[in-house]
C-alpha atoms as one frame of an Amber mdcrd trajectory, in Angstrom:
protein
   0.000   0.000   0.000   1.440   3.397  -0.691   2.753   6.060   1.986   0.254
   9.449   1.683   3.087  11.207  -0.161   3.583   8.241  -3.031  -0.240   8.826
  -3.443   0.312  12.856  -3.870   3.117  12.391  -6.123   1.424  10.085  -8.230
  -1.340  11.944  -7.937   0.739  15.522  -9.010   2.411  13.009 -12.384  -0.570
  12.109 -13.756  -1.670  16.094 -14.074  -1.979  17.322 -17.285  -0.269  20.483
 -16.598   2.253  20.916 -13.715   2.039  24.111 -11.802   4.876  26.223 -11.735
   5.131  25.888  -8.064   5.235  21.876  -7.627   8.898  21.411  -7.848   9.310
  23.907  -4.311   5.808  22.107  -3.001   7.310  18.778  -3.611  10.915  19.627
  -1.653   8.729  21.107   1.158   7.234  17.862   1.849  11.043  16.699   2.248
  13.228  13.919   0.615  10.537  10.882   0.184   8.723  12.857  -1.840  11.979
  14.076  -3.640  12.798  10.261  -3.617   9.784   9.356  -5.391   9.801  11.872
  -8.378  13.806  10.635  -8.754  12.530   7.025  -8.343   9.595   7.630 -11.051
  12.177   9.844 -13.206  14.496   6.733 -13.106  11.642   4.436 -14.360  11.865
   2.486 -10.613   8.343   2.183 -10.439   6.784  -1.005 -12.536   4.443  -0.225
 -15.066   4.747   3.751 -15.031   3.261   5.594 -17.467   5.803   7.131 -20.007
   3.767  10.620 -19.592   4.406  10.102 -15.688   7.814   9.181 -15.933   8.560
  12.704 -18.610   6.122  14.738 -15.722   8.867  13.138 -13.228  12.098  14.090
 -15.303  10.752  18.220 -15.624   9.782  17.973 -12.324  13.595  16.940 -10.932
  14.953  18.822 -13.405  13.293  22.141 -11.801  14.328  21.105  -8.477  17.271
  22.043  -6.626  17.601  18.919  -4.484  20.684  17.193  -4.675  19.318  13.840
  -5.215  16.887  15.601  -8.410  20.302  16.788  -9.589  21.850  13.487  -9.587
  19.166  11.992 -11.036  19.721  14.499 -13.797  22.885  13.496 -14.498  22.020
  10.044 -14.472  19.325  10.635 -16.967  20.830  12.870 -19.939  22.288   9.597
 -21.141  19.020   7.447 -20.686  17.845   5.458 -23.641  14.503   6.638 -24.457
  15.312  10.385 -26.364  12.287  12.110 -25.566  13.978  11.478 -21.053  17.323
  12.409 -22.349  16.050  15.360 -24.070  14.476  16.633 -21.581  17.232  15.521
 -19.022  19.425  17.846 -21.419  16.850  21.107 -21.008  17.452  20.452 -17.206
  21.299  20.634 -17.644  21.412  23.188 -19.867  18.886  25.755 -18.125  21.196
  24.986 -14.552  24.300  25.216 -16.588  25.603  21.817 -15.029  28.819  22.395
 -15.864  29.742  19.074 -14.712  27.778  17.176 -16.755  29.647  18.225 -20.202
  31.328  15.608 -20.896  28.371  13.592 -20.713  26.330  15.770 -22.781  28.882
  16.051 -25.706  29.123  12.257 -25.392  25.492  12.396 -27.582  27.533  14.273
 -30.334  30.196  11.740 -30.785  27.846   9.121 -31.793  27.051   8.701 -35.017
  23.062   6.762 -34.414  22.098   9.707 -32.294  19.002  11.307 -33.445  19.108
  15.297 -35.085  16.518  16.296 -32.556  18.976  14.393 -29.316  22.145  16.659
 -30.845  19.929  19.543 -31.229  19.048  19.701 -27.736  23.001  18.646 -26.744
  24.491  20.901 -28.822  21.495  23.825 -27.009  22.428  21.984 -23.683  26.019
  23.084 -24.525  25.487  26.252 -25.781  23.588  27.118 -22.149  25.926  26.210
 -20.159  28.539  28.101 -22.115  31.781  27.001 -19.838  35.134  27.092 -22.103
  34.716  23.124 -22.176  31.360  23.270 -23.665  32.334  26.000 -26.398  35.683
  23.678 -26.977  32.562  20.724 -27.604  30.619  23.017 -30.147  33.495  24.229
 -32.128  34.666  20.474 -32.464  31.339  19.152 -33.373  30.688  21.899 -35.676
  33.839  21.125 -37.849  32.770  17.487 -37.496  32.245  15.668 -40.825  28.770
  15.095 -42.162  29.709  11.718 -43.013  30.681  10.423 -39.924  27.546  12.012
 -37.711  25.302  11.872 -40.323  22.976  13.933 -37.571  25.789  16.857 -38.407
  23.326  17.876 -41.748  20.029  17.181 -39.806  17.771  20.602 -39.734  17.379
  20.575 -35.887  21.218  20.718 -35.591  21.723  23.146 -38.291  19.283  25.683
 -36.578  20.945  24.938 -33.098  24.326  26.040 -34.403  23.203  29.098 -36.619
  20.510  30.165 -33.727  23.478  29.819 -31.079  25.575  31.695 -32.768  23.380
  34.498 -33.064  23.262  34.534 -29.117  27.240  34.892 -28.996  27.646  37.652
 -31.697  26.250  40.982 -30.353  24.028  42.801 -32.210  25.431  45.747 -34.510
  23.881  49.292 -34.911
């Protein structure tokens, strides 16, 4: 039978819409409910939903909880794409500078998906550490041929719409 706070969290993924303020209402109820969103993020839980387990991912990915943080990192190289990608947004938008490495990883592999190295190569261009430019200059003179997602439209926009960020704009 589940505790009162596995009901509310389950109860809180299976929303349509998540309110802006669940992510602080969740770490005010302290770290078994934090445990749980990780847990359903992680795809713990048998038989969860996939639209629970993506509600679970944005929801750790908003929190600052160190254990939603480490789930984060665990996640930006999950299998499914559409948990990575959003495990990416996470990264990118708390410039996890540590997680880098991990991100670029997604660009050096040639069956990635344009829409995954989209959202790494964004991820990158977020956290915007000397490492992370170092990735995005290397991927960008990458060959076509070998990461055939190099000529995909997603990535293409990335790269031109990032570098429109960087360059200031001249009067």
């Amino acid at each position: 039978m589940p505790t009162e706070i596995e009901s509310r969290m389950f109860q809180l993924l299976r929303a349509i819409e998540i309110e802006d303020d669940a992510p602080q209402y969740i770490e005010s109820l302290g770290t078994e409910a934090v445990t749980v969103i990780c847990e359903a993020a992680l795809g713990s839980y048998p038989g969860i939903r996939p639209k629970m387990r993506a509600n679970a991912v944005v929801l750790a990915g908003r929190m600052s909880h160190p254990q939603a943080l480490e789930t984060i990192a665990l996640l930006v190289s999950d299998p499914d794409p559409g948990i990575a990608i959003r495990a990416m947004r996470a990264a990118g938008r708390k410039r996890s500078a540590d997680l880098v490495e991990k991100i670029a990883r997604v660009l050096d592999q040639p069956m990635s998906g344009g829409l995954l190295a989209a959202e790494a190569l964004d991820a990158l261009l977020q956290i915007d550490t000397p490492e992370a430019q170092h990735r995005v200059k290397a991927y960008e003179a990458a060959s076509a041929t070998d990461l055939p997602h190099r000529r995909s439209p997603p990535v293409e926009y990335t790269l031109h719409e990032g570098k429109k960020k960087e360059t200031p704009v001249q009067r």
